[in-house]
XYZ file of C-alpha atoms in Angstrom:
629
model
C -0.565 26.013 -34.410
C 2.548 28.666 -34.618
C 5.904 26.117 -33.753
C 6.884 28.645 -30.505
C 3.192 28.339 -29.073
C 3.622 23.674 -30.010
C 7.345 24.090 -27.539
C 5.477 26.005 -24.486
C 3.094 23.581 -25.075
C 5.112 20.782 -25.088
C 7.403 22.329 -22.653
C 4.393 22.407 -20.030
C 3.243 18.920 -21.417
C 6.167 17.445 -20.316
C 7.010 19.580 -16.571
C 3.130 18.190 -15.497
C 4.109 15.072 -17.005
C 7.104 14.809 -14.527
C 5.368 16.814 -12.192
C 2.643 13.771 -12.569
C 5.410 11.259 -11.049
C 6.418 12.762 -8.029
C 2.864 13.588 -6.349
C 0.548 11.173 -8.525
C 2.794 8.512 -8.396
C 5.081 7.646 -5.245
C 2.320 5.634 -3.853
C 2.493 2.813 -6.909
C 6.079 3.610 -7.050
C 6.936 2.661 -3.542
C 4.932 -0.886 -4.298
C 8.570 -3.187 -5.251
C 9.492 -2.905 -1.938
C 7.472 -4.764 0.123
C 4.789 -6.744 -3.080
C 7.572 -9.814 -4.048
C 8.714 -9.436 -0.305
C 5.194 -10.141 0.530
C 4.046 -13.556 -1.502
C 6.985 -14.563 -1.135
C 8.476 -14.290 2.814
C 5.521 -12.824 4.170
C 4.126 -12.933 7.458
C 0.584 -14.800 6.711
C 0.609 -17.709 3.972
C 4.109 -17.863 1.049
C 3.197 -18.921 -1.817
C 6.161 -21.863 -1.710
C 10.059 -20.822 -4.452
C 8.983 -22.505 -7.039
C 9.845 -21.464 -11.394
C 6.002 -22.149 -11.827
C 3.937 -20.039 -9.503
C 7.374 -17.005 -9.649
C 6.105 -16.724 -12.866
C 2.305 -16.657 -12.222
C 2.540 -14.105 -8.991
C 4.790 -12.045 -12.091
C 1.230 -12.324 -14.447
C -1.115 -11.718 -12.154
C 0.164 -8.747 -11.065
C 1.423 -7.460 -14.377
C -1.611 -7.890 -15.814
C -3.547 -6.268 -12.671
C -1.769 -3.449 -13.282
C -2.652 -3.362 -17.053
C -6.883 -3.931 -15.830
C -6.630 -1.953 -12.670
C -4.603 1.268 -13.307
C -4.309 0.871 -17.343
C -7.980 -0.226 -18.079
C -9.984 1.199 -14.509
C -8.424 3.931 -13.617
C -6.484 5.718 -16.479
C -8.775 4.322 -19.305
C -11.935 4.923 -18.300
C -12.723 6.526 -14.779
C -10.394 9.179 -15.185
C -12.712 10.127 -18.499
C -15.601 10.612 -15.355
C -14.305 14.345 -14.193
C -16.588 16.858 -12.645
C -15.417 20.344 -14.642
C -11.538 18.448 -15.551
C -11.694 17.755 -11.629
C -11.389 13.860 -9.814
C -11.577 11.569 -6.756
C -14.910 10.674 -4.408
C -15.719 13.799 -4.000
C -15.995 14.520 -8.040
C -17.519 11.563 -7.925
C -20.547 11.540 -5.640
C -20.449 15.561 -7.044
C -21.589 13.992 -9.967
C -23.410 10.958 -9.361
C -25.626 13.023 -6.718
C -26.212 15.162 -10.192
C -27.789 12.778 -12.187
C -29.592 10.635 -9.205
C -31.720 14.194 -9.620
C -34.870 14.534 -6.980
C -35.257 10.688 -6.016
C -33.200 10.429 -2.555
C -33.610 7.127 -1.764
C -30.843 7.325 -4.094
C -29.754 10.569 -3.656
C -29.036 9.509 0.345
C -27.495 5.589 -1.504
C -25.090 7.483 -3.174
C -24.558 9.489 -0.252
C -23.106 7.048 1.561
C -21.839 4.552 -0.475
C -18.945 8.258 -1.205
C -18.881 8.437 2.319
C -17.561 4.613 2.934
C -15.512 5.153 -0.271
C -13.433 8.942 1.708
C -13.297 6.829 5.015
C -11.691 4.148 3.015
C -9.179 6.894 1.121
C -8.286 8.248 4.894
C -7.498 4.903 5.744
C -5.338 4.668 2.668
C -4.034 7.344 4.405
C -2.998 6.601 8.036
C -1.621 3.038 6.163
C 1.133 4.080 3.377
C 3.430 6.167 5.031
C 3.483 3.121 7.993
C 4.518 1.163 5.875
C 6.027 2.492 2.576
C 8.604 4.659 4.721
C 8.467 1.485 7.039
C 9.440 -0.808 4.158
C 12.525 1.581 2.952
C 13.431 1.903 5.928
C 13.744 -2.509 6.794
C 17.110 -2.205 3.823
C 19.265 -1.280 6.476
C 19.005 -4.155 7.863
C 19.971 -6.537 4.981
C 23.430 -3.330 5.074
C 24.185 -3.942 8.244
C 21.740 -6.123 10.466
C 22.928 -4.565 13.666
C 20.869 -2.511 13.234
C 17.088 -3.631 12.890
C 16.506 -2.653 16.384
C 16.754 0.990 15.409
C 14.577 0.293 11.757
C 11.193 1.759 13.877
C 12.461 4.873 16.089
C 14.432 5.974 12.356
C 11.213 5.285 11.269
C 9.054 7.040 13.219
C 11.905 9.906 12.917
C 11.040 10.068 9.507
C 7.642 10.231 10.075
C 8.035 12.626 12.261
C 9.879 15.583 10.132
C 7.203 14.492 7.416
C 3.890 15.993 9.342
C 5.784 18.490 11.319
C 6.699 20.253 7.505
C 3.578 20.913 6.793
C 2.584 23.220 7.713
C 5.466 25.170 6.050
C 4.102 23.751 2.574
C 5.690 22.118 0.306
C 6.789 24.683 -2.296
C 10.678 25.296 -1.867
C 11.309 20.719 -0.900
C 8.496 20.265 -3.866
C 10.675 21.164 -6.753
C 12.425 18.087 -6.079
C 9.968 16.076 -6.151
C 9.990 15.465 -9.948
C 13.715 15.477 -10.170
C 14.235 12.225 -7.126
C 11.331 10.426 -8.752
C 12.262 9.967 -11.871
C 15.840 9.645 -10.772
C 13.345 6.710 -8.088
C 12.161 4.622 -11.429
C 14.676 4.986 -13.585
C 16.861 3.384 -10.694
C 13.820 0.558 -10.381
C 14.116 0.665 -14.125
C 18.423 -0.562 -14.229
C 18.441 -2.692 -10.808
C 14.865 -4.638 -13.556
C 16.735 -4.997 -15.973
C 20.530 -6.289 -14.785
C 18.655 -8.834 -13.062
C 16.354 -10.155 -15.747
C 20.052 -11.419 -17.505
C 20.515 -13.708 -14.422
C 16.842 -15.384 -15.767
C 15.494 -14.070 -18.582
C 13.153 -16.377 -18.699
C 11.032 -14.722 -16.503
C 9.781 -12.352 -19.246
C 6.965 -15.268 -20.961
C 5.008 -14.224 -17.776
C 3.971 -11.091 -20.360
C 1.852 -14.169 -21.361
C -1.057 -13.746 -19.152
C -2.011 -18.340 -19.351
C 0.696 -18.373 -16.429
C -1.578 -16.423 -14.118
C -3.918 -18.650 -15.184
C -2.376 -22.183 -14.331
C -0.837 -20.890 -10.901
C -5.133 -20.252 -9.768
C -5.610 -23.832 -11.543
C -2.264 -25.060 -9.555
C -3.111 -24.186 -6.261
C -6.670 -22.682 -5.879
C -7.327 -21.824 -2.887
C -3.323 -20.321 -2.367
C -3.587 -18.693 -5.188
C -6.734 -16.603 -3.948
C -5.407 -16.067 -0.841
C -2.073 -14.916 -2.810
C -4.363 -11.486 -4.530
C -4.078 -10.053 -1.284
C -0.490 -9.240 -1.342
C -0.596 -9.269 -5.517
C -3.069 -6.382 -4.893
C -0.519 -4.431 -3.209
C 0.677 -4.172 -6.213
C -1.891 -1.522 -8.110
C -2.443 0.850 -4.550
C -3.154 4.520 -5.103
C -5.563 4.803 -7.883
C -8.148 6.593 -5.624
C -4.196 9.588 -5.685
C -4.471 9.556 -9.817
C -8.368 10.011 -10.326
C -8.529 12.496 -6.486
C -5.318 14.685 -8.682
C -6.038 14.781 -11.914
C -7.289 18.376 -11.472
C -3.963 20.069 -10.730
C -2.192 17.954 -13.963
C -4.833 16.315 -16.271
C -5.094 13.221 -18.276
C -2.704 13.196 -20.868
C -0.229 14.384 -18.369
C -1.307 11.857 -16.085
C -0.814 9.007 -18.733
C 2.555 10.026 -20.203
C 3.485 9.489 -17.077
C 2.151 6.061 -16.901
C 2.535 5.030 -19.936
C 5.507 6.249 -20.713
C 7.261 6.138 -17.549
C 5.998 4.410 -14.596
C 4.661 1.145 -16.007
C 7.971 0.387 -17.869
C 9.896 0.306 -14.497
C 7.609 -1.284 -12.169
C 7.317 -4.308 -14.600
C 10.745 -4.287 -14.907
C 11.673 -4.124 -11.613
C 9.187 -7.337 -10.810
C 9.831 -9.153 -13.316
C 13.929 -8.418 -11.804
C 12.546 -9.138 -8.219
C 11.086 -12.189 -9.979
C 15.330 -12.872 -11.604
C 16.729 -12.961 -8.286
C 14.469 -14.999 -6.833
C 15.144 -17.967 -9.060
C 18.596 -17.009 -8.887
C 18.308 -16.903 -5.420
C 15.826 -18.911 -4.084
C 17.531 -16.967 -0.612
C 16.645 -13.368 -1.655
C 13.059 -14.013 -0.387
C 13.672 -12.245 2.399
C 14.025 -8.609 0.805
C 14.756 -9.321 -3.072
C 14.328 -5.700 -3.750
C 16.996 -4.549 -1.947
C 19.291 -8.040 -3.147
C 18.177 -6.645 -6.623
C 21.083 -4.235 -5.482
C 25.340 -4.752 -4.904
C 26.729 -4.206 -2.376
C 28.319 -1.128 -2.845
C 24.629 0.974 -3.596
C 22.523 -0.645 -0.188
C 23.364 2.554 1.382
C 22.811 5.104 -1.310
C 19.180 2.691 -2.374
C 18.031 2.788 1.194
C 18.354 6.738 1.433
C 16.543 6.815 -2.469
C 14.081 4.594 -1.114
C 13.829 6.687 2.063
C 13.672 10.049 -0.428
C 10.890 7.897 -2.326
C 8.584 6.176 0.562
C 8.438 9.925 2.119
C 7.438 11.599 -1.476
C 4.559 8.981 -1.333
C 3.350 9.306 1.627
C 3.726 13.786 1.640
C 0.951 12.778 -1.714
C -0.734 10.885 -0.159
C -1.092 13.497 3.381
C -2.148 16.638 1.123
C -4.598 13.703 -1.216
C -6.299 13.427 3.066
C -6.162 17.582 3.056
C -7.695 17.699 -0.502
C -10.606 15.347 0.614
C -10.798 16.865 4.202
C -11.685 20.130 2.696
C -14.092 19.103 -0.486
C -15.750 17.085 2.595
C -16.327 20.374 4.075
C -17.819 22.423 2.015
C -20.439 19.677 0.911
C -20.954 19.603 4.461
C -19.767 16.085 6.352
C -17.062 17.246 7.640
C -17.110 20.540 10.649
C -15.584 23.885 10.110
C -12.390 23.160 10.297
C -9.316 26.169 10.104
C -7.280 25.541 6.085
C -3.885 26.905 6.283
C -2.414 28.464 2.410
C 0.872 27.484 2.007
C 1.926 29.167 -1.209
C 0.857 32.461 -2.695
C 0.876 30.772 -6.135
C -0.779 27.607 -6.067
C -4.561 27.911 -4.582
C -4.309 23.932 -4.006
C -1.838 23.854 -1.472
C -3.667 24.142 2.006
C -2.290 23.533 5.682
C -5.309 21.903 8.056
C -3.057 21.333 11.446
C -6.536 18.965 12.698
C -6.047 16.809 9.982
C -2.676 16.537 10.189
C -2.378 15.614 13.796
C -4.726 12.816 13.393
C -3.125 11.786 10.825
C 0.227 11.748 12.383
C -1.234 9.862 15.330
C -1.707 7.270 13.499
C 0.632 6.795 11.126
C 3.116 6.234 13.959
C 0.283 3.967 15.852
C 0.423 1.332 13.453
C 4.310 2.080 13.653
C 4.751 1.144 16.185
C 1.794 -1.396 16.535
C 3.436 -3.365 13.975
C 6.717 -2.803 14.104
C 7.129 -3.782 10.084
C 6.375 -3.711 6.358
C 5.084 -7.607 7.143
C 2.539 -6.987 9.893
C 1.586 -4.139 8.021
C 0.692 -5.669 5.071
C -2.133 -7.585 6.220
C -3.722 -4.015 7.137
C -2.853 -3.101 4.450
C -5.646 -4.354 1.580
C -8.966 -3.630 2.659
C -8.897 -0.100 2.812
C -7.289 0.243 -1.162
C -9.492 -2.697 -2.526
C -12.861 -1.262 -0.648
C -12.241 2.070 -2.370
C -11.657 0.084 -5.183
C -15.568 -1.407 -5.392
C -17.234 1.732 -4.770
C -15.108 4.050 -7.265
C -16.732 0.913 -9.519
C -19.901 1.426 -8.437
C -20.070 5.003 -7.946
C -19.096 5.066 -11.903
C -21.604 2.943 -13.313
C -23.913 5.448 -12.262
C -22.275 8.264 -14.059
C -21.256 6.015 -17.305
C -25.069 4.519 -17.353
C -26.880 8.594 -15.761
C -23.929 11.317 -17.232
C -23.046 9.647 -20.161
C -25.698 8.513 -21.452
C -24.567 4.644 -22.408
C -26.770 1.627 -21.594
C -27.164 -0.411 -18.966
C -25.372 -3.400 -20.890
C -22.718 -1.010 -22.162
C -23.038 -0.319 -18.867
C -23.223 -3.612 -16.456
C -20.372 -5.624 -19.445
C -17.425 -2.554 -18.409
C -18.655 -3.036 -14.716
C -18.510 -6.431 -14.042
C -15.552 -6.752 -15.681
C -14.340 -4.120 -13.134
C -16.208 -5.927 -10.340
C -14.449 -8.967 -10.813
C -11.603 -7.985 -10.726
C -12.174 -5.877 -7.260
C -14.048 -8.155 -5.824
C -11.485 -11.093 -6.257
C -9.062 -8.810 -4.433
C -11.226 -6.987 -1.964
C -12.316 -11.366 -1.034
C -8.777 -12.364 -1.355
C -8.403 -9.336 1.599
C -11.304 -10.322 4.051
C -9.055 -13.222 5.414
C -6.264 -10.997 6.713
C -8.946 -9.195 8.875
C -8.061 -11.034 11.811
C -3.791 -10.422 11.489
C -4.504 -6.574 11.006
C -6.979 -5.270 8.074
C -9.354 -5.071 10.982
C -7.882 -1.561 10.960
C -8.831 0.130 7.510
C -11.997 -1.514 8.747
C -12.353 0.011 12.252
C -10.752 3.335 10.903
C -13.419 3.526 7.822
C -16.164 2.600 10.650
C -15.342 5.465 13.086
C -14.737 8.061 10.935
C -18.120 7.415 8.274
C -19.605 7.911 11.409
C -18.370 11.663 12.571
C -18.717 12.191 9.134
C -23.191 10.214 8.667
C -23.431 12.800 11.854
C -22.204 15.902 11.323
C -24.233 15.472 7.867
C -27.565 14.383 10.165
C -27.505 16.898 12.239
C -26.719 19.621 10.375
C -29.794 18.615 8.775
C -31.695 18.363 11.920
C -30.231 21.757 13.199
C -32.206 23.224 9.894
C -35.205 21.755 10.073
C -35.368 23.014 13.426
C -34.270 26.605 12.870
C -36.474 26.712 10.222
C -39.232 25.774 12.179
C -38.723 28.628 14.492
C -38.103 30.946 11.963
C -40.653 33.600 10.793
C -41.332 34.262 6.518
C -39.624 36.895 5.527
C -41.710 38.526 2.970
C -44.070 38.830 5.680
C -41.966 40.427 8.683
C -40.557 42.731 6.432
C -43.932 44.302 5.444
C -44.104 44.019 8.726
C -41.215 46.067 9.455
C -42.878 48.779 6.917
C -45.702 49.545 8.092
C -44.739 49.889 12.268
C -40.806 50.588 11.254
C -37.878 50.485 14.574
C -35.502 53.121 14.926
C -33.274 52.347 12.828
C -29.446 53.526 12.425
C -26.703 54.592 10.377
C -25.440 52.284 8.867
C -25.286 48.683 7.124
C -25.975 45.501 9.615
C -25.285 41.253 6.973
C -27.072 38.749 8.949
C -25.183 34.986 7.948
C -27.942 32.422 7.575
C -28.831 29.628 5.850
C -32.600 29.640 4.790
C -32.342 33.319 2.454
C -36.742 33.237 3.000
C -36.948 32.968 6.261
C -35.488 35.858 9.306
C -32.703 35.210 10.988
C -32.951 34.505 15.323
C -30.105 36.758 14.867
C -31.907 39.383 13.807
C -34.688 38.142 15.448
C -33.451 38.595 19.249
C -31.029 42.629 17.337
C -34.323 43.855 17.340
C -36.019 42.325 20.356
C -33.335 43.598 23.072
C -32.165 46.366 21.021
C -35.006 47.619 19.714
C -32.901 49.023 16.293
C -32.466 47.745 12.741
C -29.624 49.308 10.867
C -30.723 52.189 7.291
C -29.199 48.854 5.842
C -29.518 44.816 6.124
C -28.444 42.800 3.661
C -29.555 38.354 4.690
C -26.562 36.935 3.060
C -26.078 32.983 2.616
C -22.674 30.447 1.405
C -24.463 27.765 -0.967
C -21.970 25.729 -1.653
C -22.405 24.190 -5.414
C -21.957 19.777 -6.946
C -19.591 21.559 -9.154
C -15.312 21.871 -8.485
C -15.018 26.231 -8.931
C -17.279 28.514 -9.494
C -15.987 31.473 -11.449
C -15.859 34.834 -10.286
C -18.289 36.372 -11.703
C -20.963 34.185 -11.251
C -20.769 33.518 -7.858
C -22.904 36.419 -6.521
C -26.033 36.991 -6.777
C -28.120 40.083 -5.488
C -32.079 41.081 -4.612
C -33.498 43.808 -3.489
C -36.500 44.023 -1.115
C -37.679 46.668 -0.549
C -37.302 49.232 2.692
C -33.680 48.774 2.872
C -33.058 44.723 3.092
C -31.607 43.002 0.370
C -30.891 38.968 -0.260
C -27.278 38.090 -1.566
C -25.412 34.672 -3.041
C -22.666 34.273 -3.376
C -21.665 30.448 -4.454
C -19.079 28.052 -4.544
C -17.615 25.541 -5.392
C -16.522 21.955 -3.354
C -12.657 22.864 -4.260
C -13.157 27.335 -3.415
C -11.713 29.299 -0.662
C -14.525 30.497 1.213
C -13.541 34.817 1.396
C -16.920 36.114 1.714
C -15.086 39.778 2.583
C -14.146 39.552 -1.071
C -16.780 38.533 -2.448
C -18.648 41.182 -1.386
C -17.732 44.025 -3.315
C -18.577 42.277 -6.135
C -21.946 43.517 -4.844
C -21.409 47.028 -6.158
C -21.650 45.911 -9.933
C -25.330 44.951 -8.550
C -25.982 48.051 -7.541
C -25.197 47.255 -3.727
C -21.955 49.622 -2.645
C -19.912 47.513 0.522
C -17.530 49.090 2.484
C -16.403 46.228 4.874
C -15.776 47.720 7.121
C -17.961 49.977 8.151
C -20.062 47.168 8.274
C -21.578 44.613 10.811
C -21.284 41.268 10.454
C -24.516 38.823 12.232
C -24.533 35.155 13.466
C -26.138 33.724 14.597
C -24.440 30.855 17.646
C -26.706 28.279 18.894
C -26.546 26.518 21.582
C -27.700 22.899 20.971
C -29.572 21.086 23.717
C -29.287 16.737 22.642
C -32.908 15.219 24.080
C -34.288 11.546 23.644
C -36.660 9.946 21.440
C -35.314 12.243 18.904
C -34.867 11.863 15.100
C -31.183 11.139 15.642
C -29.888 8.273 18.465
C -29.130 9.629 21.737
C -26.193 9.751 21.258
C -25.146 10.469 17.820
C -26.477 13.379 19.093
C -24.264 14.011 22.153
C -21.897 13.490 19.423
C -22.867 15.901 16.834
C -23.138 18.433 19.933
C -19.643 18.129 21.045
C -18.316 18.369 16.660
C -20.207 21.837 17.434
C -18.976 22.659 19.626
C -15.258 22.153 18.279
C -15.869 23.485 15.222
C -14.043 26.756 13.915
C -15.995 29.462 13.788
C -18.196 31.247 11.453
C -15.805 34.363 11.340
C -12.592 32.678 10.671
C -13.899 30.373 7.755
C -15.197 32.888 5.466
C -12.939 35.375 6.726
C -14.970 38.095 8.017
C -12.785 41.214 10.136
C -12.990 39.889 13.317
C -14.176 43.842 15.270
C -17.377 43.826 12.542
C -18.523 40.579 14.075
C -21.950 40.167 16.406
C -22.294 36.727 17.771
C -26.185 36.522 18.928
C -26.987 33.531 21.094
C -30.069 31.257 21.158
C -30.376 27.830 22.983
C -31.654 24.661 20.028
C -33.200 21.891 21.470
C -32.725 18.874 18.595
């Protein structure tokens, strides 16, 4: 490699690592705002402030970060990529591929994976609320008289954050990296300054202090894990954003900057608590001298907004993947950047998140109250990731069951300990992510099952394509000039729209194309491999269009490639025929009647095929039919 190439490679690696600071580590980077406060001064089960307890908690936090983030996610899970892409949907695709034709195993993977996605959505609601709220609460330390303004200011910041989503982050995104460099630098600097007051806290790097904490405190130590887990949030974001930055920049940012800064700050808070026990009310802000409080509140607010932005962008990305894989109904997807394909905006997801986040702020009122709701979603996602990773390690990587079981057991011991501690917080707020998870799980499984049932009904009523073409050739109807494209999910049967057109208009175009779109269990399908054309004779063609679950459907653009397969098309001189089904729920079907009603409602409110596939509206003909579920 030439010197210039090496320099360019190093420059790109540095820039990606810097960008990863802003996007990938925003969530975990703002955890010092509230973790130690919740352990020693939280609303539930406070740990007494003693030197042994402080050292025990610091040791727990350090080794939790090492085990969960460094070993589990950065060391192993991030290696389970689907052609470079990560995230719960990519993990589902990998695990499902390994299941082969085992339908029971496929269904188990689908249900577990959807549950993990639901936990991610619940986390996406709580993270912006607790992060911004904990940052703004710093005003109470700087000026106690402003304490009653904390919630209104938090709501204004969140409102502004969700309002700017439709404009994208291309303009302000360039600031995310530098701001987070300043943030992590400030975390480290404040930690170093305060460690001088009680340097003995550095002894907590010894894991024996964590074990001693459990031996001395028993049940209280287990309950404290429910607050300690706040230090390891954001694992799914690291995994999901792997496709944007790659494994190496994320690892460099973690080991080279984020982990040292976090631990210096946590150890600094521990030193501050030992030196001034009364500082447990907000040890993060009390690390700073009085003159730095207001600038620190502003910097903290900026950092939490960036952390929230990363979670919101992750929700958009997961939603699009779920939509492509058939777990959510079609919805409008807007691109906010001409350069970055991954920068998207989903209005329905945005406004739903905004309502949920603002309701959380108003309902819980403080970060301490919200902390009780936070852990369930995070730890639930951690457990599900471990289960799916086991399937990938054994089935895709070829590990033996013994090797897989040993590693996954180690992960699950930690994950289930955190999860169990958070189960105890269900009455205090943990019910919220469970409720949200159940609601989203019901919606996603209802849509998936409903679509399968609808396709089964349409297939049962459909006519085989080849005999139909032979019958048309034997007794041809009037053939009119032009091309007709019939959108169909079953490429081997006659589309209902074609039968209706022939029945009512008594004509057929001289060139008829049956277009079927298939979404593969890979992130992207290369452009040359997307289109396949088959000449069926008598003017009929079958066109298969393949997308990955992160590709953006644009059917007219793909159809232009048909010319390379001997089928030249002028999209603006083509009519698109779409079947528009009116669904009628019926009792005693394969689905519960209430779920049928829910599916029908979701079906009616789904975005149109025309918008979703970017078809020219003035070239679309919709032909309706009633279908009894």
